[in-house]
Each structure stands twice: as structure tokens, then as C-alpha cells.
Amino acid sequence: MKAEDNRFMGLALGEARKSLVSLEGFPFGACIVKKGSVVCVERNTVLKENDATCHAEINAIRKACRKLKARCLDDCAIYSTTEPCPMCFSAIHWAGIKKIVFGAEIRDSEKAGFDELPVSDRKMNSFARKKISIVSGVMARECRALLREWAERGGPTH
């Protein structure tokens, strides 16, 4: 399972890295997988769209729902370079996604200067009737490095 997790996280990281060049959004990426197959890979486009809800996870959920012609993604997992924020966790929950895999933690985003609500996915999950499987720390070093590189380049954080 680790090799598969690394492969999908690598896709999310590659997409997030595009933000370092394009400046269309912040350096966050997400990959949605259904039964071992990639459904979509998206990145944050908050700056391009002038829309605070265009987080990588939200963009991925929107695209996956359109592609699969379904509002429920219950056979899917989401890979996120950074622990999903409360808005994204809620969207993941409402989309019925069963598994979240992330690299860096919310506190790593805070250290890079992002204005995060410091509520962990595990805390959010404790309120849910249907629990989501959460796997943390996948390629965490690489995910944290991306946040540091963004901060060192002086990228905007809000």
C-alpha cells in the first residue's frame, strides 16, 4: 500500500508544484482515486479564480463528480499534499469519500505563513457519524519542502 500511496501523493505534489510557476493558486494539490485508478488531479486555484473556495480538494471533488456523473464519491480516496482544512474536510465528508491521505499537517501550513484554522482532520472526524479513514505523513518531507519553498519565494499566503 505504501508504494501506491506514494504514487498518488506524487501526482498531487506534481500538481501543487505547478503553483510555484503559475501563481494561479497556493501550493496545494489533491488526487482522487477510485479502486486504484486516478479519477483526477487538481491544484489550488484561489488566486486565478478569485474564489476562496477553490482549494485543491474542492476542485478535485468538483471534477471527480462531473467525471463520474455522481455526487457521491463513496468508492474513492483523496490524496492531499497538506491536511485538508475544515472546509475541505467537510466537503470530503459530504461527498462520501472514505479515505483521506495527506502529507504535511495543518501546523506545517501555519509555519509557512498560511492563515489556517488549526482544527485537525482527526478532530473533525470525531464529530462525524460515518468515520473517514485518515492516513497522515505520506511523503511529508516533500510536502513540507513545497510549503517552505513557497514561503522562501515570498508567495502570498492569503
mmCIF file with all atom_site columns, C-alpha atoms in Angstrom, residues 95-148:
data_model
loop_
_atom_site.group_PDB
_atom_site.id
_atom_site.type_symbol
_atom_site.label_atom_id
_atom_site.label_alt_id
_atom_site.label_comp_id
_atom_site.label_asym_id
_atom_site.label_entity_id
_atom_site.label_seq_id
_atom_site.pdbx_PDB_ins_code
_atom_site.Cartn_x
_atom_site.Cartn_y
_atom_site.Cartn_z
_atom_site.occupancy
_atom_site.B_iso_or_equiv
_atom_site.pdbx_formal_charge
_atom_site.auth_seq_id
_atom_site.auth_comp_id
_atom_site.auth_asym_id
_atom_site.auth_atom_id
_atom_site.pdbx_PDB_model_num
ATOM 1  C CA . ALA A 1 95  ? -19.016 13.717 -0.854 1.00 0.00 ? 95  ALA A CA 1
ATOM 2  C CA . GLY A 1 96  ? -18.822 10.388 0.966  1.00 0.00 ? 96  GLY A CA 1
ATOM 3  C CA . ILE A 1 97  ? -15.106 9.884  0.359  1.00 0.00 ? 97  ILE A CA 1
ATOM 4  C CA . LYS A 1 98  ? -13.976 7.044  2.599  1.00 0.00 ? 98  LYS A CA 1
ATOM 5  C CA . LYS A 1 99  ? -10.244 7.776  2.936  1.00 0.00 ? 99  LYS A CA 1
ATOM 6  C CA . ILE A 1 100 ? -8.013  10.832 3.284  1.00 0.00 ? 100 ILE A CA 1
ATOM 7  C CA . VAL A 1 101 ? -4.262  10.512 2.795  1.00 0.00 ? 101 VAL A CA 1
ATOM 8  C CA . PHE A 1 102 ? -2.175  13.608 3.429  1.00 0.00 ? 102 PHE A CA 1
ATOM 9  C CA . GLY A 1 103 ? 1.454   14.648 3.717  1.00 0.00 ? 103 GLY A CA 1
ATOM 10 C CA . ALA A 1 104 ? 2.073   17.887 5.631  1.00 0.00 ? 104 ALA A CA 1
ATOM 11 C CA . GLU A 1 105 ? -0.108  18.819 8.595  1.00 0.00 ? 105 GLU A CA 1
ATOM 12 C CA . ILE A 1 106 ? -2.142  21.972 9.160  1.00 0.00 ? 106 ILE A CA 1
ATOM 13 C CA . ARG A 1 107 ? 0.512   23.248 11.543 1.00 0.00 ? 107 ARG A CA 1
ATOM 14 C CA . ASP A 1 108 ? 3.082   22.980 8.717  1.00 0.00 ? 108 ASP A CA 1
ATOM 15 C CA . SER A 1 109 ? 0.904   25.337 6.649  1.00 0.00 ? 109 SER A CA 1
ATOM 16 C CA . GLU A 1 110 ? 0.747   27.715 9.596  1.00 0.00 ? 110 GLU A CA 1
ATOM 17 C CA . LYS A 1 111 ? 4.546   27.646 9.895  1.00 0.00 ? 111 LYS A CA 1
ATOM 18 C CA . ALA A 1 112 ? 4.757   28.618 6.219  1.00 0.00 ? 112 ALA A CA 1
ATOM 19 C CA . GLY A 1 113 ? 2.558   31.651 6.954  1.00 0.00 ? 113 GLY A CA 1
ATOM 20 C CA . PHE A 1 114 ? -0.846  30.424 5.797  1.00 0.00 ? 114 PHE A CA 1
ATOM 21 C CA . ASP A 1 115 ? -3.854  31.584 7.823  1.00 0.00 ? 115 ASP A CA 1
ATOM 22 C CA . GLU A 1 116 ? -5.192  28.189 8.809  1.00 0.00 ? 116 GLU A CA 1
ATOM 23 C CA . LEU A 1 117 ? -7.890  27.224 11.259 1.00 0.00 ? 117 LEU A CA 1
ATOM 24 C CA . PRO A 1 118 ? -5.943  24.828 13.486 1.00 0.00 ? 118 PRO A CA 1
ATOM 25 C CA . VAL A 1 119 ? -8.598  22.096 13.581 1.00 0.00 ? 119 VAL A CA 1
ATOM 26 C CA . SER A 1 120 ? -7.219  18.694 12.658 1.00 0.00 ? 120 SER A CA 1
ATOM 27 C CA . ASP A 1 121 ? -8.998  16.206 10.435 1.00 0.00 ? 121 ASP A CA 1
ATOM 28 C CA . ARG A 1 122 ? -8.972  13.744 13.317 1.00 0.00 ? 122 ARG A CA 1
ATOM 29 C CA . LYS A 1 123 ? -10.869 16.270 15.454 1.00 0.00 ? 123 LYS A CA 1
ATOM 30 C CA . MET A 1 124 ? -13.352 16.932 12.637 1.00 0.00 ? 124 MET A CA 1
ATOM 31 C CA . ASN A 1 125 ? -13.714 13.172 12.105 1.00 0.00 ? 125 ASN A CA 1
ATOM 32 C CA . SER A 1 126 ? -14.607 12.709 15.779 1.00 0.00 ? 126 SER A CA 1
ATOM 33 C CA . PHE A 1 127 ? -17.868 14.588 15.099 1.00 0.00 ? 127 PHE A CA 1
ATOM 34 C CA . ALA A 1 128 ? -18.818 12.529 12.027 1.00 0.00 ? 128 ALA A CA 1
ATOM 35 C CA . ARG A 1 129 ? -21.369 9.757  12.120 1.00 0.00 ? 129 ARG A CA 1
ATOM 36 C CA . LYS A 1 130 ? -19.598 7.964  9.274  1.00 0.00 ? 130 LYS A CA 1
ATOM 37 C CA . LYS A 1 131 ? -15.892 7.946  10.038 1.00 0.00 ? 131 LYS A CA 1
ATOM 38 C CA . ILE A 1 132 ? -13.321 8.588  7.339  1.00 0.00 ? 132 ILE A CA 1
ATOM 39 C CA . SER A 1 133 ? -10.080 6.601  7.349  1.00 0.00 ? 133 SER A CA 1
ATOM 40 C CA . ILE A 1 134 ? -7.195  9.062  7.777  1.00 0.00 ? 134 ILE A CA 1
ATOM 41 C CA . VAL A 1 135 ? -3.587  8.326  6.866  1.00 0.00 ? 135 VAL A CA 1
ATOM 42 C CA . SER A 1 136 ? -1.083  11.066 7.626  1.00 0.00 ? 136 SER A CA 1
ATOM 43 C CA . GLY A 1 137 ? 2.577   11.677 6.898  1.00 0.00 ? 137 GLY A CA 1
ATOM 44 C CA . VAL A 1 138 ? 2.760   10.237 3.370  1.00 0.00 ? 138 VAL A CA 1
ATOM 45 C CA . MET A 1 139 ? 5.702   11.972 1.674  1.00 0.00 ? 139 MET A CA 1
ATOM 46 C CA . ALA A 1 140 ? 5.503   14.548 4.465  1.00 0.00 ? 140 ALA A CA 1
ATOM 47 C CA . ARG A 1 141 ? 9.086   15.735 3.958  1.00 0.00 ? 141 ARG A CA 1
ATOM 48 C CA . GLU A 1 142 ? 8.415   16.557 0.301  1.00 0.00 ? 142 GLU A CA 1
ATOM 49 C CA . CYS A 1 143 ? 5.086   18.210 1.116  1.00 0.00 ? 143 CYS A CA 1
ATOM 50 C CA . ARG A 1 144 ? 6.650   20.382 3.829  1.00 0.00 ? 144 ARG A CA 1
ATOM 51 C CA . ALA A 1 145 ? 9.517   21.285 1.464  1.00 0.00 ? 145 ALA A CA 1
ATOM 52 C CA . LEU A 1 146 ? 6.995   22.601 -1.053 1.00 0.00 ? 146 LEU A CA 1
ATOM 53 C CA . LEU A 1 147 ? 5.438   24.855 1.602  1.00 0.00 ? 147 LEU A CA 1
ATOM 54 C CA . ARG A 1 148 ? 8.894   26.101 2.653  1.00 0.00 ? 148 ARG A CA 1
#
